[in-house]
């Protein structure tokens, strides 16, 4: 053992306890948010001078507005958004459910056929002297874990959406008491989602491992190979959630902006705009449900990659349970660290002014990273032997526990670097976005040129950060080092998701304030929350992309080991053609998703124009627009259009592995990883910068910004066009690409036994 301080029994207790603590903490935050009532009678009653009480002076009273109507209106709008989001997700999940069943059958048939559906024990892959469970068992358990991962992913997304639609109107109502109250409501709601997701992901994985162990016993190699299906299930659902939700939200957003702001000169989220409800529904199904499933997928895959490599290292060979579950212990520590970090934002400090919002959110990242570094050191010290060996492409490499600590820590800090660089390039507090805003003086064309240049430039430092963390972690602990570096980056996932989900909740809150006809002062507060949320959403995407690069590299390493490839030689034509095709795939995928948004937006623009032209009294505000038709356009388009990009990603590894074999597939994976990361970062940051350049002009907070405004001026219209072009980049193509990278790698790993045995049919013919 080499002296592991933490006993196996204690490990078995600590992991589920940490997960349960996370769930309980999420529920407590939920209860606090639900105290903000959406019924008008409660508002009038004084409730003592509590910090979150109702006795605070309301702007509305000061301005003599009828309080009762406002609250009722907010409640109505909230229920419309919630119904729209729920019905869309149910429709999406019906289609995705059919796919899930079909793919589960496929996994079973492909993996079962490796040994001709035999039920006899077979020699182990990495140790031919020992016997392991039959391939049929691997097929069955991989299928079960795939379904588990898929269901957990869907539930994560759905819960997130429910929480966000529950909190949006409450944030609007709290904004009447001050920006601090609104911030806390939005942030607590984000925390509910973050903690539920992190804790559920950990708990389901832990339970699955223990249940599978009842059958597998000492065959840990087979056990953890079957568990990889969990990551595949999580990511395949995330792909459809991200693409479907992204097409939905951007079709509505582009349609609402182009006709409303540019043609009709009405403000964003004006209730006269027919696409306004669809736009607000989109924030919840794309940015919340999609993001939730996406980060859950990353988390599941990095855990699976680390467990697979560990199972064929000394931890697995010697059956050292505590060291084996090191990845899960890191996630458990992450939940506790994030819990303490969240209290800094909600209880220890109070926000009183608009300018304190963004620093408070950035503080969350710094505090969680600093505390987590200490947490990782503790876990590495108590859970790992002082010396052990790690599987390294056929050999065993000797590693010390302090080396693994560095691997996890470098992933964690690389995440922070990527987060900060993303923030520098997308926040309107810094010169890059201000330069983009300034370029709007001469029209939309220069705005587009500046925005694209900014996106390309923003790739440089994140790529160096990823490169350094890969080099250091691989030098220290081979592929296992890269897998735990990815886990390190995702260890503070609860805080990352909280500040990420905060963005769309604030965006919705602003929309509800506008639609309910609240005063401009409240809209200013929600806009300030939203602008900070835009930046944090970009930071969240940066984390997702950075971790995807590390995760897919770790999965790639596990795949190469499992498929028994000794080296991937770029000079062999089999591998090189794979590289070329792999590097092309992100472009093909982006083309599909961008075109889908474009064609759906086209229909939306035509519908919004039709309503403005044919409904008498719509512009005057005396007639109501037909919101339902716009919601239907977005729903139909996204359901129809999410299938081809999804099929491209899911079928490529199957076709390449079966027809061309594992060498070509390894080339495809490497190519898609290298080109996908670059496009994903530049697309996300370009879109984020254009969006915040528009908000910079609208807010008019500085002399420079006022010289470009006000709303409706030519520079503002140029900024809106840039923002509209950036919408599908930052919310559809960009964030979906990181799923493409991970999903192809984890799918190749799950199907590796089949490809190694039966793959390369075309090359066998010649």
XYZ file of C-alpha atoms in Angstrom:
766
model
C 0.000 0.000 0.000
C 2.824 2.432 0.783
C 0.822 3.954 3.642
C -2.480 5.458 2.512
C -3.819 7.467 5.465
C -7.477 7.335 4.379
C -9.016 3.873 4.907
C -11.197 2.223 2.261
C -14.216 2.322 4.581
C -13.813 6.040 5.177
C -13.545 6.657 1.409
C -16.781 4.701 0.894
C -18.474 7.006 3.417
C -16.921 10.377 2.479
C -17.802 10.389 -1.245
C -21.592 9.896 -0.888
C -21.656 12.216 2.160
C -20.042 15.031 0.136
C -22.585 14.477 -2.641
C -25.500 14.560 -0.198
C -24.113 17.737 1.427
C -24.058 19.326 -2.060
C -27.687 18.350 -2.703
C -28.825 19.613 0.722
C -26.991 22.913 0.212
C -28.701 23.314 -3.187
C -32.107 22.711 -1.599
C -31.392 25.270 1.149
C -30.553 27.897 -1.508
C -33.748 26.951 -3.336
C -35.815 27.538 -0.181
C -34.217 30.973 0.317
C -35.010 31.983 -3.294
C -38.596 30.747 -2.970
C -39.171 33.218 -0.113
C -39.451 35.953 -2.726
C -43.177 35.751 -3.399
C -44.768 36.152 -6.808
C -48.149 37.028 -5.307
C -48.821 40.723 -4.649
C -50.427 40.484 -1.187
C -47.197 39.373 0.502
C -45.255 42.354 -0.807
C -47.243 44.843 1.202
C -46.731 43.155 4.554
C -43.691 44.407 6.462
C -41.399 41.640 7.619
C -39.064 43.275 10.109
C -35.722 44.721 9.070
C -34.261 41.421 7.888
C -31.415 41.418 5.370
C -33.684 39.788 2.794
C -36.930 41.080 4.272
C -39.662 42.991 2.527
C -39.560 46.144 4.620
C -36.936 47.737 2.382
C -38.066 50.853 0.592
C -39.293 50.051 -2.922
C -38.616 52.331 -5.878
C -42.128 51.594 -7.055
C -43.682 53.196 -3.987
C -41.449 56.186 -4.387
C -42.621 56.580 -7.996
C -46.236 55.927 -7.096
C -46.703 53.038 -9.521
C -49.368 50.442 -8.896
C -47.378 47.658 -7.245
C -50.099 45.019 -7.506
C -50.303 44.978 -11.312
C -46.539 44.771 -11.737
C -46.235 41.640 -9.574
C -49.140 39.937 -11.328
C -47.637 40.796 -14.718
C -44.240 39.428 -13.722
C -45.861 36.186 -12.571
C -47.743 35.865 -15.884
C -44.626 36.436 -17.996
C -42.639 34.006 -15.864
C -45.217 31.245 -16.295
C -45.289 31.857 -20.088
C -41.489 31.481 -20.266
C -41.520 28.424 -18.006
C -44.260 26.706 -20.036
C -42.457 27.435 -23.304
C -39.159 26.044 -22.010
C -40.753 22.943 -20.472
C -42.752 22.063 -23.583
C -39.689 22.526 -25.808
C -37.495 20.309 -23.617
C -40.161 17.604 -23.478
C -40.405 17.634 -27.281
C -36.604 17.554 -27.584
C -36.274 14.702 -25.068
C -38.832 12.596 -26.962
C -36.638 12.694 -30.069
C -33.446 12.280 -28.068
C -35.033 9.363 -26.169
C -35.602 7.446 -29.414
C -31.981 8.051 -30.349
C -30.821 6.961 -26.883
C -32.599 3.598 -27.135
C -31.266 3.003 -30.668
C -27.705 3.862 -29.673
C -27.891 1.715 -26.530
C -28.855 -1.279 -28.717
C -25.959 -0.428 -31.036
C -23.472 -0.426 -28.124
C -24.720 -3.806 -26.960
C -24.533 -5.386 -30.448
C -21.101 -3.963 -31.345
C -19.418 -4.819 -28.039
C -21.214 -8.162 -27.656
C -20.003 -9.280 -31.083
C -16.320 -8.862 -30.092
C -16.202 -12.473 -28.819
C -19.225 -13.654 -30.799
C -21.642 -13.103 -27.851
C -19.787 -15.769 -25.850
C -20.415 -16.034 -22.097
C -17.016 -17.620 -21.364
C -14.361 -15.758 -19.388
C -11.587 -14.335 -21.584
C -7.919 -13.441 -21.003
C -7.611 -9.855 -19.714
C -6.573 -7.207 -22.248
C -3.534 -5.948 -20.355
C -2.591 -9.112 -18.442
C -3.002 -12.268 -20.521
C -2.199 -14.605 -17.564
C -5.420 -13.650 -15.749
C -8.994 -14.249 -16.811
C -11.595 -11.452 -16.949
C -15.366 -11.346 -17.364
C -16.751 -12.129 -20.884
C -17.136 -9.461 -23.603
C -20.910 -9.938 -23.383
C -20.839 -8.642 -19.788
C -18.838 -5.619 -20.897
C -21.449 -5.000 -23.629
C -24.334 -5.220 -21.164
C -22.778 -3.049 -18.452
C -21.482 -0.456 -20.954
C -25.045 -0.156 -22.247
C -26.421 0.270 -18.719
C -23.853 2.945 -17.846
C -24.567 4.729 -21.172
C -28.258 4.936 -20.264
C -27.392 6.093 -16.723
C -25.152 8.862 -18.064
C -27.757 9.936 -20.615
C -30.548 10.106 -18.034
C -28.381 12.002 -15.520
C -27.398 14.476 -18.259
C -31.015 15.077 -19.280
C -32.094 15.487 -15.648
C -29.227 17.942 -15.011
C -30.309 20.104 -17.928
C -33.994 19.932 -17.068
C -33.493 20.789 -13.380
C -31.292 23.735 -14.352
C -33.982 25.065 -16.684
C -36.684 24.678 -14.010
C -34.586 26.572 -11.455
C -33.765 29.359 -13.908
C -37.387 29.893 -14.950
C -38.383 29.821 -11.281
C -35.860 32.516 -10.371
C -36.077 34.976 -13.258
C -39.169 36.939 -12.161
C -38.052 36.785 -8.535
C -34.788 38.472 -9.560
C -36.806 41.190 -11.337
C -38.929 41.849 -8.251
C -35.880 41.943 -5.981
C -34.275 44.522 -8.321
C -36.828 47.017 -6.966
C -35.071 46.842 -3.600
C -31.583 47.366 -4.997
C -29.011 45.743 -7.179
C -27.552 43.705 -4.275
C -30.826 41.893 -3.569
C -31.317 41.061 -7.247
C -27.736 39.821 -7.536
C -28.079 37.488 -4.552
C -31.348 36.011 -5.869
C -29.866 35.324 -9.310
C -26.627 33.970 -7.856
C -28.340 31.670 -5.333
C -30.440 30.216 -8.149
C -27.305 29.579 -10.190
C -25.781 27.870 -7.156
C -28.805 25.545 -6.891
C -28.084 24.325 -10.403
C -24.305 24.107 -9.898
C -24.487 22.047 -6.712
C -27.296 19.758 -7.877
C -25.357 18.951 -11.032
C -21.979 18.374 -9.360
C -23.507 16.280 -6.566
C -25.797 14.226 -8.816
C -22.983 13.478 -11.259
C -20.748 12.283 -8.420
C -23.448 10.289 -6.615
C -24.725 8.428 -9.694
C -21.173 7.530 -10.759
C -20.303 6.311 -7.249
C -23.464 4.184 -6.990
C -22.874 2.738 -10.489
C -19.301 1.718 -9.600
C -20.492 -0.027 -6.417
C -23.348 -1.852 -8.148
C -21.125 -3.002 -11.030
C -18.587 -4.244 -8.466
C -21.140 -6.784 -7.190
C -20.798 -8.593 -10.530
C -17.219 -7.782 -11.523
C -15.620 -8.521 -8.147
C -11.847 -8.327 -8.588
C -11.982 -7.677 -12.354
C -11.435 -3.908 -12.055
C -10.129 -3.645 -15.596
C -13.486 -4.807 -16.971
C -15.456 -2.810 -14.392
C -13.953 0.571 -15.271
C -13.996 -0.138 -18.979
C -17.762 -0.635 -18.699
C -18.089 2.607 -16.671
C -16.822 4.661 -19.671
C -20.338 4.349 -21.113
C -21.398 6.843 -18.403
C -19.323 9.600 -20.043
C -20.611 8.674 -23.505
C -24.237 8.888 -22.335
C -23.656 12.253 -20.669
C -22.006 13.825 -23.695
C -24.314 12.459 -26.374
C -27.331 14.019 -24.622
C -25.345 17.232 -24.106
C -24.667 17.439 -27.833
C -28.351 17.403 -28.720
C -29.182 19.742 -25.824
C -26.499 22.241 -26.872
C -27.232 22.148 -30.606
C -31.038 22.034 -30.273
C -31.137 24.671 -27.529
C -28.582 26.817 -29.340
C -30.558 26.850 -32.599
C -33.757 27.624 -30.666
C -32.391 30.539 -28.696
C -30.467 32.159 -31.536
C -33.241 31.911 -34.139
C -35.486 33.836 -31.728
C -32.769 36.264 -30.668
C -31.666 37.164 -34.210
C -35.283 37.545 -35.378
C -36.226 39.717 -32.386
C -33.125 41.952 -32.703
C -33.108 42.483 -36.467
C -36.747 43.481 -36.817
C -37.288 45.002 -33.363
C -34.135 47.030 -32.807
C -32.801 47.719 -36.292
C -36.000 48.081 -38.346
C -38.601 49.234 -35.807
C -36.372 51.029 -33.299
C -38.083 49.473 -30.270
C -36.040 48.421 -27.213
C -34.825 44.895 -26.513
C -37.487 42.684 -24.868
C -40.285 45.111 -25.779
C -43.633 43.314 -25.266
C -44.758 44.480 -28.731
C -42.086 42.280 -30.315
C -43.674 38.926 -31.313
C -40.380 37.006 -30.840
C -39.774 38.245 -27.291
C -41.159 35.228 -25.401
C -39.330 32.812 -27.723
C -36.122 34.783 -27.092
C -36.479 34.506 -23.308
C -37.426 30.814 -23.509
C -34.273 30.304 -25.595
C -32.009 31.646 -22.847
C -33.233 28.840 -20.609
C -33.140 25.929 -23.047
C -29.820 26.884 -24.700
C -27.663 28.664 -22.159
C -28.950 26.816 -19.077
C -30.139 23.319 -20.042
C -27.481 22.987 -22.767
C -24.642 24.273 -20.565
C -25.709 22.011 -17.670
C -25.640 18.877 -19.813
C -22.358 19.974 -21.419
C -20.420 20.465 -18.174
C -21.923 17.292 -16.709
C -20.598 15.445 -19.790
C -17.094 16.906 -19.287
C -17.148 15.947 -15.625
C -18.320 12.377 -16.346
C -15.747 11.875 -19.080
C -12.747 13.195 -17.170
C -13.684 10.915 -14.241
C -14.070 7.944 -16.615
C -10.757 8.636 -18.401
C -8.895 8.806 -15.076
C -10.580 5.633 -13.751
C -9.801 3.630 -16.912
C -6.090 4.495 -16.767
C -5.964 3.918 -12.983
C -7.577 0.474 -13.307
C -4.584 -0.808 -15.329
C -2.034 0.954 -13.078
C -0.840 -0.228 -9.667
C -4.066 1.085 -8.011
C -6.188 -1.309 -10.047
C -3.748 -4.221 -10.184
C -3.264 -4.200 -6.381
C -6.929 -3.341 -5.711
C -6.222 -0.179 -3.708
C -9.741 1.244 -3.486
C -8.954 4.632 -1.921
C -6.247 5.474 -4.465
C -8.446 4.108 -7.269
C -11.258 6.503 -6.306
C -8.875 9.509 -6.165
C -10.807 11.252 -9.026
C -14.068 10.965 -7.063
C -12.406 12.225 -3.875
C -11.223 15.327 -5.762
C -14.781 15.992 -6.935
C -16.049 15.507 -3.361
C -13.508 18.017 -2.075
C -14.596 20.342 -4.909
C -18.203 20.341 -3.664
C -17.130 21.289 -0.123
C -14.758 24.013 -1.392
C -17.432 25.492 -3.681
C -19.903 25.490 -0.788
C -17.561 27.688 1.279
C -16.865 29.879 -1.783
C -20.588 30.441 -2.421
C -21.068 31.730 1.122
C -18.616 34.552 0.326
C -21.011 35.875 -2.322
C -24.303 35.266 -0.522
C -23.577 35.757 3.185
C -20.142 37.198 4.008
C -20.172 40.250 1.700
C -23.076 42.331 0.499
C -23.130 44.051 -2.882
C -24.326 47.625 -2.722
C -23.361 49.146 -6.091
C -23.416 48.119 -9.740
C -19.624 48.313 -10.089
C -19.215 45.599 -7.410
C -21.054 42.913 -9.414
C -18.311 41.776 -11.778
C -15.538 41.792 -9.134
C -17.790 39.693 -6.858
C -18.209 37.065 -9.580
C -14.479 37.043 -10.375
C -13.729 36.697 -6.671
C -15.698 33.448 -6.748
C -13.226 32.031 -9.274
C -10.149 33.143 -7.318
C -11.423 32.008 -3.901
C -12.537 28.602 -5.202
C -9.211 28.070 -7.032
C -7.100 29.056 -3.994
C -9.118 26.908 -1.567
C -9.208 24.004 -4.019
C -5.393 24.024 -4.301
C -5.237 23.351 -0.558
C -8.009 20.770 -0.912
C -6.133 18.888 -3.648
C -2.970 18.856 -1.515
C -4.915 17.298 1.383
C -6.590 14.662 -0.836
C -3.282 13.765 -2.546
C -1.605 13.383 0.849
C -4.250 11.225 2.545
C -5.606 9.192 -0.401
C -2.500 8.240 -2.376
C 0.452 5.990 -1.501
C 3.792 7.876 -1.459
C 4.975 5.861 -4.504
C 2.947 3.974 -7.122
C 3.049 3.106 -10.841
C 0.916 4.512 -13.666
C 0.247 2.733 -16.979
C 2.140 4.508 -19.781
C 1.547 2.950 -23.227
C 2.494 -0.603 -22.312
C 5.012 0.213 -19.570
C 4.492 1.178 -15.910
C 5.883 4.564 -14.867
C 6.768 5.197 -11.216
C 5.072 8.303 -9.801
C 4.975 10.018 -6.376
C 1.863 11.458 -4.755
C 3.236 15.042 -4.887
C 3.559 14.703 -8.680
C -0.145 13.914 -8.974
C -0.905 16.938 -6.784
C 0.911 19.119 -9.353
C -1.023 17.542 -12.239
C -4.401 18.374 -10.683
C -3.254 21.833 -9.540
C -1.897 22.824 -12.947
C -5.233 21.909 -14.547
C -7.035 23.984 -11.925
C -4.836 27.062 -12.433
C -4.831 26.716 -16.237
C -8.635 26.944 -15.967
C -8.300 30.198 -14.051
C -5.877 31.602 -16.657
C -8.259 30.681 -19.499
C -11.140 32.244 -17.527
C -9.255 35.514 -17.036
C -8.038 35.765 -20.638
C -11.593 35.144 -21.831
C -12.806 37.867 -19.505
C -10.181 40.330 -20.789
C -11.277 39.760 -24.392
C -15.045 39.785 -23.784
C -15.681 42.285 -20.963
C -16.452 45.861 -21.967
C -14.287 47.101 -19.078
C -11.138 46.486 -21.155
C -9.718 47.899 -24.373
C -10.351 44.953 -26.802
C -14.156 45.263 -26.596
C -13.984 49.071 -26.442
C -11.972 49.033 -29.698
C -14.640 46.848 -31.303
C -17.320 49.301 -30.095
C -15.289 52.219 -31.473
C -15.075 50.535 -34.888
C -18.883 50.799 -35.147
C -18.447 54.506 -36.014
C -17.787 53.505 -39.619
C -20.510 50.886 -39.847
C -21.112 47.153 -39.467
C -18.288 46.012 -41.794
C -15.458 47.425 -39.657
C -17.204 46.105 -36.538
C -17.196 42.599 -38.041
C -13.514 42.858 -39.068
C -12.419 44.028 -35.590
C -14.549 41.363 -33.881
C -13.111 38.519 -35.970
C -9.562 39.742 -35.335
C -10.251 39.863 -31.587
C -11.557 36.270 -31.635
C -8.510 34.929 -33.468
C -6.152 36.783 -31.155
C -7.934 35.533 -28.019
C -6.908 31.952 -28.888
C -3.178 32.528 -28.238
C -2.877 32.497 -24.428
C -5.505 29.761 -23.731
C -3.703 27.442 -26.167
C -0.383 28.080 -24.413
C -2.062 27.431 -21.051
C -3.497 24.128 -22.323
C -0.141 23.205 -23.928
C 1.838 23.848 -20.742
C -0.606 21.877 -18.582
C -0.492 18.955 -21.053
C 3.324 18.923 -21.133
C 3.774 19.174 -17.364
C 1.053 16.680 -16.410
C 2.146 14.121 -19.023
C 5.809 14.418 -17.946
C 4.813 13.837 -14.316
C 2.187 11.087 -14.576
C 1.648 10.084 -18.232
C -1.960 9.949 -19.485
C -3.336 9.685 -15.951
C -1.768 13.083 -15.258
C -3.681 14.664 -18.151
C -6.948 13.051 -17.031
C -6.606 14.411 -13.475
C -5.532 17.822 -14.840
C -8.881 17.930 -16.665
C -10.575 16.933 -13.399
C -8.688 19.719 -11.639
C -10.054 22.237 -14.130
C -13.565 20.898 -13.493
C -13.170 20.400 -9.736
C -14.790 23.777 -9.009
C -17.664 22.998 -11.409
C -20.325 23.966 -8.833
C -19.005 27.542 -8.607
C -18.326 27.698 -12.346
C -21.892 26.705 -13.116
C -23.317 29.075 -10.512
C -21.675 32.109 -12.112
C -22.551 30.767 -15.545
C -26.250 30.151 -14.870
C -26.427 33.561 -13.184
C -26.045 35.187 -16.666
C -29.182 33.867 -18.413
C -31.228 34.326 -15.203
C -30.251 38.031 -15.128
C -30.917 38.310 -18.866
C -34.424 36.929 -18.351
C -34.945 39.224 -15.369
C -34.209 42.234 -17.589
C -36.607 40.947 -20.221
C -39.374 40.533 -17.657
C -38.765 44.056 -16.289
C -39.123 45.483 -19.811
C -42.232 43.433 -20.628
C -43.919 44.231 -17.312
C -43.417 47.952 -17.982
C -41.207 48.620 -14.948
C -39.294 51.887 -14.596
C -36.071 52.519 -16.510
C -34.115 52.516 -13.230
C -34.972 48.877 -12.656
C -34.058 48.050 -16.236
C -30.673 49.738 -15.659
C -30.066 47.469 -12.676
C -31.015 44.292 -14.539
C -28.875 45.432 -17.504
C -25.886 45.803 -15.188
C -26.493 42.275 -13.861
C -26.860 41.018 -17.430
C -23.644 42.646 -18.730
C -21.664 40.982 -15.907
C -23.514 37.741 -16.711
C -22.438 37.951 -20.349
C -18.806 38.003 -19.323
C -19.207 35.168 -16.826
C -20.972 33.105 -19.498
C -17.927 33.627 -21.737
C -15.675 32.543 -18.844
C -17.838 29.428 -18.386
C -17.474 28.601 -22.077
C -13.692 29.081 -21.771
C -13.612 26.533 -18.938
C -15.766 24.117 -20.915
C -13.509 24.353 -23.983
C -10.232 24.120 -22.019
C -11.414 21.111 -20.042
C -12.744 19.505 -23.244
C -9.253 19.695 -24.776
C -7.666 17.977 -21.766
C -10.486 15.444 -21.369
C -10.415 14.386 -24.994
C -6.627 14.034 -24.924
C -6.898 11.791 -21.845
C -9.651 9.748 -23.539
C -7.493 9.604 -26.674
C -4.658 8.147 -24.584
C -6.997 5.569 -23.051
C -8.337 4.694 -26.528
C -4.828 4.217 -27.980
C -3.918 1.934 -25.032
C -7.164 -0.057 -25.304
C -6.892 -0.461 -29.084
C -3.302 -1.742 -28.583
C -1.676 0.896 -30.831
C 1.944 1.319 -29.772
C 2.568 4.652 -31.562
C 0.490 7.030 -33.671
C 2.833 7.801 -36.581
C 1.785 10.915 -38.525
C 3.959 9.886 -41.487
C 1.906 6.772 -42.265
C -0.776 7.616 -44.846
C -3.491 5.842 -42.796
C -2.957 8.249 -39.890
C -2.335 11.366 -41.976
C -5.578 11.109 -43.943
C -7.326 10.718 -40.581
C -5.659 13.934 -39.329
C -6.833 15.887 -42.372
C -10.405 14.619 -42.147
C -10.501 15.124 -38.368
C -9.341 18.743 -38.688
C -12.097 19.343 -41.256
C -14.920 17.973 -39.082
C -15.298 21.049 -36.777
C -15.745 23.224 -39.906
C -18.376 20.882 -41.338
C -20.151 20.783 -37.983
C -20.016 24.597 -37.589
C -21.328 25.055 -41.123
C -24.331 22.869 -40.306
C -25.179 24.629 -37.044
C -24.643 28.173 -38.415
C -26.792 27.422 -41.464
C -29.507 25.998 -39.209
C -29.594 29.197 -37.141
C -29.588 31.282 -40.320
C -32.511 29.483 -41.933
C -34.535 29.421 -38.691
C -33.813 33.144 -38.142
C -34.971 33.847 -41.696
C -38.371 32.311 -40.941
C -38.495 34.207 -37.641
C -37.707 37.580 -39.256
C -40.425 37.021 -41.870
C -42.971 36.104 -39.196
C -42.110 39.106 -36.979
C -42.319 41.442 -39.986
C -45.643 39.880 -41.017
C -47.118 40.501 -37.567
C -45.914 44.117 -37.447
C -47.388 44.724 -40.912
C -50.706 42.905 -40.530
C -51.784 43.248 -36.871
C -53.395 46.685 -36.494
C -52.410 48.547 -33.310
C -49.354 46.353 -32.599
C -46.789 49.176 -32.773
C -49.083 51.442 -30.723
C -49.292 48.781 -28.026
C -53.084 48.429 -28.216
C -53.013 44.916 -29.758
C -51.162 41.817 -28.496
C -48.686 39.996 -30.761
C -49.006 36.276 -31.508
C -46.132 34.930 -29.382
C -47.096 31.265 -29.884
C -46.317 31.222 -33.618
C -42.770 32.469 -32.979
C -42.260 29.876 -30.234
C -43.438 27.198 -32.675
C -41.030 28.368 -35.413
C -38.072 28.098 -33.015
C -39.189 24.709 -31.661
C -39.780 23.125 -35.076
C -36.535 24.454 -36.515
C -34.356 23.312 -33.628
C -35.843 19.811 -33.401
C -35.447 19.270 -37.138
C -32.027 20.867 -37.453
C -30.316 19.270 -34.434
C -30.373 15.779 -35.998
C -27.834 16.160 -38.898
C -25.001 17.733 -36.799
C -25.662 15.163 -34.051
C -25.542 12.308 -36.556
C -22.265 13.640 -38.023
C -20.539 13.516 -34.632
C -22.010 10.204 -33.474
C -21.505 8.278 -36.726
C -18.005 9.471 -37.709
C -16.061 7.316 -35.164
C -18.252 4.289 -35.940
C -17.755 4.567 -39.711
C -14.031 5.412 -39.554
C -13.252 2.729 -36.937
C -15.211 0.007 -38.720
C -14.080 0.744 -42.280
C -10.574 2.219 -41.842
C -9.429 0.861 -38.474
C -7.941 2.227 -35.281
C -4.892 4.003 -36.797
C -7.013 6.207 -39.062
C -9.465 6.805 -36.209
C -6.614 7.940 -33.953
C -5.699 10.466 -36.681
C -9.303 11.708 -36.898
C -9.454 12.200 -33.118
C -6.162 14.117 -33.021
C -7.168 16.301 -35.991
C -10.591 17.196 -34.597
C -9.077 18.021 -31.198
C -6.442 20.354 -32.643
C -8.726 22.315 -34.970
C -11.873 22.157 -32.813
C -10.323 23.860 -29.791
C -9.119 26.833 -31.861
C -12.454 27.405 -33.613
C -14.406 26.964 -30.375
C -12.381 29.578 -28.459
C -12.372 32.138 -31.267
C -16.106 31.686 -32.029
C -17.137 32.037 -28.374
C -14.971 35.100 -27.759
C -15.860 36.884 -31.007
C -19.566 36.510 -30.225
C -19.110 37.574 -26.592
C -17.106 40.656 -27.620
C -19.704 41.791 -30.171
C -22.476 41.362 -27.617
C -20.672 43.399 -24.965
C -19.618 46.077 -27.487
C -23.335 46.607 -28.140
C -24.061 46.719 -24.393
C -21.156 49.164 -23.905
C -22.781 51.605 -26.361
C -26.259 51.066 -24.846
C -25.140 51.628 -21.247
C -23.321 54.871 -22.116
C -21.330 54.669 -18.894
C -18.255 56.551 -20.168
C -17.673 59.647 -22.321
C -16.450 57.402 -25.147
C -19.559 55.192 -24.976
C -21.873 58.225 -24.975
C -20.170 59.576 -28.111
C -21.224 56.340 -29.921
C -24.804 56.247 -28.625
C -27.614 56.565 -27.820
C -29.741 53.507 -28.702
C -30.931 53.800 -32.284
C -27.856 55.756 -33.500
C -25.905 54.490 -36.543
C -22.992 53.102 -34.468
C -25.546 51.355 -32.234
C -27.250 49.765 -35.243
C -23.843 48.587 -36.529
C -23.169 47.091 -33.072
C -26.539 45.280 -33.125
C -25.653 43.727 -36.502
C -22.300 42.548 -35.089
C -24.079 41.112 -32.048
C -26.544 39.295 -34.298
C -23.739 37.725 -36.352
C -22.002 36.711 -33.130
C -25.093 35.070 -31.633
C -24.817 31.703 -33.429
C -21.023 31.783 -33.002
C -21.056 32.185 -29.234
C -24.194 30.236 -28.358
C -24.540 27.510 -30.992
C -21.379 26.567 -32.919
C -18.693 27.551 -30.379
C -20.036 25.765 -27.292
C -21.167 22.704 -29.292
C -17.668 22.170 -30.673
C -16.213 21.223 -27.304
C -18.805 18.437 -27.129
C -17.776 17.271 -30.615
C -14.148 16.953 -29.466
C -14.981 14.991 -26.283
C -17.800 12.913 -27.684
C -15.807 11.446 -30.574
C -12.991 10.512 -28.178
C -15.199 8.858 -25.550
C -17.215 7.044 -28.212
C -14.003 5.672 -29.750
C -12.925 4.479 -26.304
C -16.241 2.695 -25.624
C -16.163 0.966 -29.023
C -12.376 0.316 -28.899
C -12.732 -3.465 -28.216
C -14.874 -3.811 -31.363
C -12.588 -1.670 -33.548
C -9.469 -3.513 -32.334
C -11.043 -6.888 -33.200
C -13.141 -6.208 -36.316
C -12.125 -2.691 -37.481
C -10.420 -1.656 -40.727
C -12.617 -3.686 -43.109
C -11.561 -1.684 -46.191
C -7.842 -2.135 -45.565
C -8.380 -5.864 -44.937
C -9.920 -6.222 -48.434
C -6.882 -4.823 -50.220
